[in-house]
PDB file of C-alpha atoms in Angstrom:
ATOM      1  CA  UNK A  12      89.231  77.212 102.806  1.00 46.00           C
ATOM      2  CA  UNK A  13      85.643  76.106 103.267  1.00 49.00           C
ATOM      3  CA  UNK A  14      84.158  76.858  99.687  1.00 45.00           C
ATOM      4  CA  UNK A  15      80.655  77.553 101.883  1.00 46.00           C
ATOM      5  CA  UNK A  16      82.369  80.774 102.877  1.00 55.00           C
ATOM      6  CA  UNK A  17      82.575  82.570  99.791  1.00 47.00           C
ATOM      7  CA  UNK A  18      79.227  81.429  98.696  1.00 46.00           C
ATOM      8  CA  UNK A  19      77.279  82.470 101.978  1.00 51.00           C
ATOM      9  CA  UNK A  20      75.156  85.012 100.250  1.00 50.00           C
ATOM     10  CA  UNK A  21      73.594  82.242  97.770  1.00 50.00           C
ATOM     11  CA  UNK A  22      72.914  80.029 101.167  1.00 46.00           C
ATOM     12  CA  UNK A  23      70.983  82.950 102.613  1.00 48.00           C
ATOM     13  CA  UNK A  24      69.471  84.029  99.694  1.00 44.00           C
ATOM     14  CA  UNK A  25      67.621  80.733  99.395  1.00 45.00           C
ATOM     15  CA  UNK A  26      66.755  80.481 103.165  1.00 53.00           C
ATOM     16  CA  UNK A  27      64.591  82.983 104.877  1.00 63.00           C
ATOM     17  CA  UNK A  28      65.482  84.924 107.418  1.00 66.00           C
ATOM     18  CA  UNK A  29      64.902  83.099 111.285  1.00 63.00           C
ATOM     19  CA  UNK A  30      63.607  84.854 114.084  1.00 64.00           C
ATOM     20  CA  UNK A  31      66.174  87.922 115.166  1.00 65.00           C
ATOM     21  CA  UNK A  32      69.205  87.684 116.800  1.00 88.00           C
ATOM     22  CA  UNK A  33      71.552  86.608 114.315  1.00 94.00           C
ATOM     23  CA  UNK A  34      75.040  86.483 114.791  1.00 96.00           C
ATOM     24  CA  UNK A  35      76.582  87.799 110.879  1.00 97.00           C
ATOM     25  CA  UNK A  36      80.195  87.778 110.639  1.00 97.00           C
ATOM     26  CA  UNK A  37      81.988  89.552 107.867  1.00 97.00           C
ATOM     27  CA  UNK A  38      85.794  88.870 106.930  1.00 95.00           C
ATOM     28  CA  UNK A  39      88.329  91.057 104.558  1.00 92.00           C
ATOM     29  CA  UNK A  40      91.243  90.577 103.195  1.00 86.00           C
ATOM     30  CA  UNK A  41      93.188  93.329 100.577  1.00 73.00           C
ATOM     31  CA  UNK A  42      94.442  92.100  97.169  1.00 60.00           C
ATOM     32  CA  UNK A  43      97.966  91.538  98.944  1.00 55.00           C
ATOM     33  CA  UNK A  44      99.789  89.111 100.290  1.00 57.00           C
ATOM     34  CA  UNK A  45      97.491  88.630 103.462  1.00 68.00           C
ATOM     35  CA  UNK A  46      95.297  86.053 104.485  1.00 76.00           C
ATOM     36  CA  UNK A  47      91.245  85.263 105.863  1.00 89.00           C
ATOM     37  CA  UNK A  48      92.513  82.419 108.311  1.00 90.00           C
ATOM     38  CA  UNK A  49      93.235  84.108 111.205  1.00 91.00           C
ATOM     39  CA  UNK A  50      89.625  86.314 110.934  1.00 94.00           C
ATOM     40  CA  UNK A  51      88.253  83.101 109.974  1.00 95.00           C
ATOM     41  CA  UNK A  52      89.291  81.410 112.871  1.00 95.00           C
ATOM     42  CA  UNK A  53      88.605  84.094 115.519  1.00 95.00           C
ATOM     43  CA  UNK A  54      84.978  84.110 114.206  1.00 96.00           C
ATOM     44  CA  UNK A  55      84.733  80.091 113.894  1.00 95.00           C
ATOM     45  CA  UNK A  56      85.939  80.363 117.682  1.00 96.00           C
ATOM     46  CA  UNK A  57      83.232  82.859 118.466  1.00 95.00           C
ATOM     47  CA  UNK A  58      80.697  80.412 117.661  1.00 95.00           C
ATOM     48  CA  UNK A  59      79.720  81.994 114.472  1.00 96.00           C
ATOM     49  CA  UNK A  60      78.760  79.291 111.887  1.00 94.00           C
ATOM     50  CA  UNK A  61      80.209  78.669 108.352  1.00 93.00           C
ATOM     51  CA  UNK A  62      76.973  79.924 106.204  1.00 94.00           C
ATOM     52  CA  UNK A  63      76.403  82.965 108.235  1.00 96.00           C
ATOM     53  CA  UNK A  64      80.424  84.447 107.485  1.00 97.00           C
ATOM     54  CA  UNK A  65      80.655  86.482 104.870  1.00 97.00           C
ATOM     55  CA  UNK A  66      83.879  87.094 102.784  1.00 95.00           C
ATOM     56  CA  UNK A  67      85.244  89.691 100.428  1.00 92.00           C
ATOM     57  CA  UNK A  68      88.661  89.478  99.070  1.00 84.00           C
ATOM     58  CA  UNK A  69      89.298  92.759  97.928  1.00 67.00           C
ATOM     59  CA  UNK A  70      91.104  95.926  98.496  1.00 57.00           C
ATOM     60  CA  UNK A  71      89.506  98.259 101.069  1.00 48.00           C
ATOM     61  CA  UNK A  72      90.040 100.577  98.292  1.00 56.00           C
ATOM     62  CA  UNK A  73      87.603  98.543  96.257  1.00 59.00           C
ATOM     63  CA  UNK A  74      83.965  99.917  96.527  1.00 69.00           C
ATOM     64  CA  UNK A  75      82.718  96.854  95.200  1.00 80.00           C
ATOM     65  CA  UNK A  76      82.492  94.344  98.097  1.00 89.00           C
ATOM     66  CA  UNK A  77      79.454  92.049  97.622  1.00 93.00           C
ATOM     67  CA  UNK A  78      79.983  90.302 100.820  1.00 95.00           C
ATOM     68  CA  UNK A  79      79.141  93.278 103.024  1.00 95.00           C
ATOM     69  CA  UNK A  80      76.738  93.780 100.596  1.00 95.00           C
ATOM     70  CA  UNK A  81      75.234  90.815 100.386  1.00 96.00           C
ATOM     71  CA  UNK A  82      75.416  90.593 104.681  1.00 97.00           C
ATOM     72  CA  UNK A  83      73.595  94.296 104.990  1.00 96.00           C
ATOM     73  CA  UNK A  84      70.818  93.341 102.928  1.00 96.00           C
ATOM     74  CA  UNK A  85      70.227  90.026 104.769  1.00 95.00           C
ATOM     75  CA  UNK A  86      70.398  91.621 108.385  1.00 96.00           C
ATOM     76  CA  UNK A  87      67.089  92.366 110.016  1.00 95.00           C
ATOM     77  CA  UNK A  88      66.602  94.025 113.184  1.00 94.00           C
ATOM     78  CA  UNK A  89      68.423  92.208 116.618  1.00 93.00           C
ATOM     79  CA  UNK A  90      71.026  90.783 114.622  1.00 95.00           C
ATOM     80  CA  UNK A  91      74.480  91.543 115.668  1.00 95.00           C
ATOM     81  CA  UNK A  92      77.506  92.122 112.493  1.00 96.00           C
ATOM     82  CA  UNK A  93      80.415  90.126 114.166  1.00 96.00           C
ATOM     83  CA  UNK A  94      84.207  91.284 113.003  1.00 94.00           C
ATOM     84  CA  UNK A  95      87.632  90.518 114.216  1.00 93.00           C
ATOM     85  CA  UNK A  96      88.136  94.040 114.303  1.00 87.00           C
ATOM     86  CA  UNK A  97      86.481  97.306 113.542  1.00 84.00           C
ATOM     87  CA  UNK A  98      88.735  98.014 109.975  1.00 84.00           C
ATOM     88  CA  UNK A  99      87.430  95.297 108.398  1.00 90.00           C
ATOM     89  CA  UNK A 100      84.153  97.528 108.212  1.00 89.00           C
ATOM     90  CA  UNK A 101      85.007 100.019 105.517  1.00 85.00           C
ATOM     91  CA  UNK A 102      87.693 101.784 103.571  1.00 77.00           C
ATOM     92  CA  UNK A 103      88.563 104.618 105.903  1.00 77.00           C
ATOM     93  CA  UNK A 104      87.301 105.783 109.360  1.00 74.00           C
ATOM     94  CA  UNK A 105      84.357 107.490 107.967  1.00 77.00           C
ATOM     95  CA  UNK A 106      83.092 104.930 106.458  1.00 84.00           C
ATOM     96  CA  UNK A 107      83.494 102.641 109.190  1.00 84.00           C
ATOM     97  CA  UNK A 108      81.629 105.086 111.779  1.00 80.00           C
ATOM     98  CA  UNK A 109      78.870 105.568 109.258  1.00 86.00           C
ATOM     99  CA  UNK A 110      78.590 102.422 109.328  1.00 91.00           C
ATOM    100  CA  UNK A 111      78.301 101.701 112.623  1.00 86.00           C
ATOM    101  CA  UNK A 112      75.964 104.389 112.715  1.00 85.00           C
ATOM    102  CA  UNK A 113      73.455 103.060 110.008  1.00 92.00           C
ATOM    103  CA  UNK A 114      73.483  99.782 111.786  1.00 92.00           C
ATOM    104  CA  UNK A 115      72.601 101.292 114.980  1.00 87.00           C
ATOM    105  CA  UNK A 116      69.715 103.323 113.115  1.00 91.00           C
ATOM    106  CA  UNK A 117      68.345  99.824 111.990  1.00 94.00           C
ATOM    107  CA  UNK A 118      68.883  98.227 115.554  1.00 92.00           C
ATOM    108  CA  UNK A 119      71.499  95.642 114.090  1.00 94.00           C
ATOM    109  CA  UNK A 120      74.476  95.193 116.791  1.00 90.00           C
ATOM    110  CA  UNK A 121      77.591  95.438 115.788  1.00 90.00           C
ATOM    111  CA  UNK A 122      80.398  93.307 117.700  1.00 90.00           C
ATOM    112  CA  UNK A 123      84.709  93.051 117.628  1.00 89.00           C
ATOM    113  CA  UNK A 124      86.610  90.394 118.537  1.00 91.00           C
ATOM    114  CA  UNK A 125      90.132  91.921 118.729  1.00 86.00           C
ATOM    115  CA  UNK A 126      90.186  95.332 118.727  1.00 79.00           C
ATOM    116  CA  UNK A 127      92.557  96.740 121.601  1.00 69.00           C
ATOM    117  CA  UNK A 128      88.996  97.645 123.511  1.00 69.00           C
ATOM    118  CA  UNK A 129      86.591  95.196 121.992  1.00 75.00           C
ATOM    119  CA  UNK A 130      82.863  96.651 121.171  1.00 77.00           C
ATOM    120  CA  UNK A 131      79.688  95.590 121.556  1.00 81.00           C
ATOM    121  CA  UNK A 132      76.574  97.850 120.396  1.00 78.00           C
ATOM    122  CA  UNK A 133      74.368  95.561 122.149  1.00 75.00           C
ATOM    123  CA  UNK A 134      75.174  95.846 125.173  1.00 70.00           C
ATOM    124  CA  UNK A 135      76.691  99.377 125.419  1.00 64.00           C
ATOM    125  CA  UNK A 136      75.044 103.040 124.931  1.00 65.00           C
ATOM    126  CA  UNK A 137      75.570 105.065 122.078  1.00 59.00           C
ATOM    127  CA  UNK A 138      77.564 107.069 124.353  1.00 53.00           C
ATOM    128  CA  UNK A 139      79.642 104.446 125.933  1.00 63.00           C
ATOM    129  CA  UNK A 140      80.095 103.318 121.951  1.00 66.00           C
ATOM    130  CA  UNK A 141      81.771 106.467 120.989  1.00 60.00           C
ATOM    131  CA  UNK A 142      84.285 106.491 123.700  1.00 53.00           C
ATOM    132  CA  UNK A 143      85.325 103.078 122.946  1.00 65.00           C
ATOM    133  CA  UNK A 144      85.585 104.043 119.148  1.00 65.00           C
ATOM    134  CA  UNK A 145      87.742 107.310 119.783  1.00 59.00           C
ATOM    135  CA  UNK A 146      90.127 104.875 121.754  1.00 57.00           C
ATOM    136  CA  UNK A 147      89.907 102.797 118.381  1.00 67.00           C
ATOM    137  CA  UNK A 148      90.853 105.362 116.347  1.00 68.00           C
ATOM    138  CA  UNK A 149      94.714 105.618 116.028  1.00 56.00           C
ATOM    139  CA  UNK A 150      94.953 102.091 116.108  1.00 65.00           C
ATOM    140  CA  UNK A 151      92.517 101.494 112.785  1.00 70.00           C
ATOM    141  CA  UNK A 152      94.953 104.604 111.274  1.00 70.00           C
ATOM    142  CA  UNK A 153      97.563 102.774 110.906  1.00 68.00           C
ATOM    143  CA  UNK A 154      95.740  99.324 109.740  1.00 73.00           C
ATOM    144  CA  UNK A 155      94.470 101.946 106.842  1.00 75.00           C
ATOM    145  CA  UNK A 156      97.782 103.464 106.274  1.00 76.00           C
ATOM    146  CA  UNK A 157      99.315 100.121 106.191  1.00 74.00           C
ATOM    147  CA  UNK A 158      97.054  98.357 103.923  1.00 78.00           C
ATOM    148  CA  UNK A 159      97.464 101.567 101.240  1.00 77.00           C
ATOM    149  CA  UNK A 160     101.168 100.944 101.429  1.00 77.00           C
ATOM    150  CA  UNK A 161     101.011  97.298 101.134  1.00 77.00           C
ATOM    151  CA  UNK A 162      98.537  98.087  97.812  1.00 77.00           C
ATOM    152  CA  UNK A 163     101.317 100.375  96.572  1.00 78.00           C
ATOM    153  CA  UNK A 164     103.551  98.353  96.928  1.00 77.00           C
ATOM    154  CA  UNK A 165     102.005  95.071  95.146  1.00 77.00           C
ATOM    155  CA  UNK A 166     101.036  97.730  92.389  1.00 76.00           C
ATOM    156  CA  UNK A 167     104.591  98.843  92.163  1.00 76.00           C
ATOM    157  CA  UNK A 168     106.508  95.434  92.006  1.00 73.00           C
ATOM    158  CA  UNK A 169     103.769  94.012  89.460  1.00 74.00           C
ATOM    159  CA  UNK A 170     104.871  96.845  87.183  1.00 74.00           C
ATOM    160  CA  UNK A 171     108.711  96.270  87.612  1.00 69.00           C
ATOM    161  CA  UNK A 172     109.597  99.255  89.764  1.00 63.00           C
ATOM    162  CA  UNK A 173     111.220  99.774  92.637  1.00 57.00           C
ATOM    163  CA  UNK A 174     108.967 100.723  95.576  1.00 55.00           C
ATOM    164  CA  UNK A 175     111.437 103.214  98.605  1.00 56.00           C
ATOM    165  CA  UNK A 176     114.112 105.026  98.848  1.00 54.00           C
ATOM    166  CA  UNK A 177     116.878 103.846  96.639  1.00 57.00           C
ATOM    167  CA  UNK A 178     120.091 101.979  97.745  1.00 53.00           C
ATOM    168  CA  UNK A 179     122.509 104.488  98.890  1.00 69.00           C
ATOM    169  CA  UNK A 180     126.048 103.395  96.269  1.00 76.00           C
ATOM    170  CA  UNK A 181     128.541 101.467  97.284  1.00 77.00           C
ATOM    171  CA  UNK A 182     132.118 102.904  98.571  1.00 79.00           C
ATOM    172  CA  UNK A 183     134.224 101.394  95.801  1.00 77.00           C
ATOM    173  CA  UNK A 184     131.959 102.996  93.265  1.00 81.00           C
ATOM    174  CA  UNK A 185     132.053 105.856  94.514  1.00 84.00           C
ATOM    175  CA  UNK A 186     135.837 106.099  94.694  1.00 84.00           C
ATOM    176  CA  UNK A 187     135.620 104.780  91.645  1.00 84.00           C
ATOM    177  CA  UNK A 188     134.267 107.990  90.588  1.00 85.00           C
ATOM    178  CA  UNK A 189     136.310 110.087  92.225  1.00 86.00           C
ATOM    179  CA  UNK A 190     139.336 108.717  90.502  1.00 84.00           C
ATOM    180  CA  UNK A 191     137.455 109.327  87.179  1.00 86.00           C
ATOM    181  CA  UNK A 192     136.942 112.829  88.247  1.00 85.00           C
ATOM    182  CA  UNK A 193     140.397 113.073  89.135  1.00 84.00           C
ATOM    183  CA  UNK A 194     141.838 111.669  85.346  1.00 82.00           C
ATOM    184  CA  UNK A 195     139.394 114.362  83.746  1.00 84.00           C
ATOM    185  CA  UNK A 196     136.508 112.472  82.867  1.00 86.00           C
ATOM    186  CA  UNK A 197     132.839 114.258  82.208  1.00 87.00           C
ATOM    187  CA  UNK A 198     130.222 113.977  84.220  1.00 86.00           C
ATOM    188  CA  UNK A 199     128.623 111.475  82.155  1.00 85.00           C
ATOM    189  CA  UNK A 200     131.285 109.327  81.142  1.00 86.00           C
ATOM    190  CA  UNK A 201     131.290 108.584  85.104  1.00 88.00           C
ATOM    191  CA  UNK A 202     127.853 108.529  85.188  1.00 86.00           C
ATOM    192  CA  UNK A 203     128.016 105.859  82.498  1.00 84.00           C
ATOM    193  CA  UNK A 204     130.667 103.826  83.631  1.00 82.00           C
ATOM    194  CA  UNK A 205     129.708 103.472  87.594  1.00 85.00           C
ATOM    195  CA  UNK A 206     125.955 103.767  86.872  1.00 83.00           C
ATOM    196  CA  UNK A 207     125.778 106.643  89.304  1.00 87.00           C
ATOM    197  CA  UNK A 208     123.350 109.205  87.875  1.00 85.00           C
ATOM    198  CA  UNK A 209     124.301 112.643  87.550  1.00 82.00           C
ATOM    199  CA  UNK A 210     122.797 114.112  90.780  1.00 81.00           C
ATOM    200  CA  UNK A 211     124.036 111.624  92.999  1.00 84.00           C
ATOM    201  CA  UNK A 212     127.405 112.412  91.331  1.00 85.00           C
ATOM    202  CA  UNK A 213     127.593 115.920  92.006  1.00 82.00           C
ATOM    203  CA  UNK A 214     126.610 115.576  95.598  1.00 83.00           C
ATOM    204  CA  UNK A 215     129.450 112.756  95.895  1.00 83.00           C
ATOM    205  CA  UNK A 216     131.998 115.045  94.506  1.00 82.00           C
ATOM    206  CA  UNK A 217     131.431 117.980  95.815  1.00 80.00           C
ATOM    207  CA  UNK A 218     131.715 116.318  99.154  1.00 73.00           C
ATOM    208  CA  UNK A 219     135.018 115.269  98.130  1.00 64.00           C
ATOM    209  CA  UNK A 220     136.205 118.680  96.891  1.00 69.00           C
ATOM    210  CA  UNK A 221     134.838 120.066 100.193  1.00 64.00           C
ATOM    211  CA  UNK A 222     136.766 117.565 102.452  1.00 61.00           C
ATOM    212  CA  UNK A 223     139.815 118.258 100.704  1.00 58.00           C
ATOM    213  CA  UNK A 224     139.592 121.876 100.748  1.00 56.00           C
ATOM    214  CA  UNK A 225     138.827 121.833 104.666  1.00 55.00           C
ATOM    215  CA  UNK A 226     141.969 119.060 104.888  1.00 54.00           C
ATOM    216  CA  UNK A 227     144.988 122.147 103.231  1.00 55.00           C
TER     217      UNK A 227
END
């Protein structure tokens, strides 16, 4: 990746701001397994130069992103915040719609690239704007809900557990069991020979007694 990218704050920082009607893109990325290039790319193809994209690499969790920070500060009036689409705005829908809605309040644009109905605050009313963003709205859902679940997952396997619903027991275990049932065996010495735990055990068994009850 172009190192200019993550370093487009200190570019702008040393270089006033031109005349309006900038172009700002902003990229995100959680802290799993995803990656920038395909945001990167989409903005690169919009005609959006290197030093004006700004990154953060962080969760959307995460309410430190100096990126967007650094990319809000430097916008002035008639500039237009480019994204590939409308998530990569904020942690949650509210945040992304106040958003939006700041911008709008400073006259700063705000523009999608791939969004099922791309937007464009620059050329649309407020009114046209909301429409378009209710149409958004189950779509960025599930981005959200996904990117949680990804987090919780990444958290999960980093600490050693197992993230789901567990694997159901194999059937030779399970008869295994049964026969230890059958030869008198406690509950835990089964559990502690077949690794079945206790509750699993009881619901196996008694679906055994019940079968053969129902089979006399």
């Amino acid at each position: 990746m172009n190192p200019q990218l993550t370093h487009a704050h200190d570019y702008e920082s040393s270089h006033r701001h031109p005349i309006s009607g900038l172009e700002l893109a902003y990229a995100r990325v959680s802290t799993t397994k995803q990656s920038l290039e395909r945001q990167l790319d989409a903005l690169s193809a919009a005609g959006i130069s290197n030093e004006r994209i700004y990154v953060d690499k962080k969760s959307g969790a995460s309410i430190e992103r100096p990126g967007l920070t650094d990319l809000l500060a430097y916008a002035r009036p008639g500039d237009t915040v480019v994204v590939h689409t409308l998530d990569r705005l904020g942690r949650n829908l509210r945040e992304v719609l106040n958003l939006v809605h700041d911008l709008n309040e400073r006259q700063i644009g705000v523009r999608s690239l791939a969004d099922p109905l791309p937007i464009n605050t620059t050329d649309e009313g407020m009114g046209r704007i909301a429409f378009l963003l209710l149409a958004l709205f189950a779509e960025m859902e599930r981005t959200f809900t996904a990117e949680r679940a990804a987090h919780a997952r990444a958290v999960a396997e980093a600490a050693g557990r197992r993230v789901g619903r567990p694997v159901a027991h194999p059937a030779d275990k399970i008869e295994y069991a049964k026969l230890l049932k059958q030869q008198g065996s406690s509950l835990g010495q089964i559990a502690a020979k077949t690794g079945i735990l206790k509750t699993s055990l009881h619901r196996y068994l008694d679906a055994a007694r019940n079968t053969a009850m129902n089979h006399r």
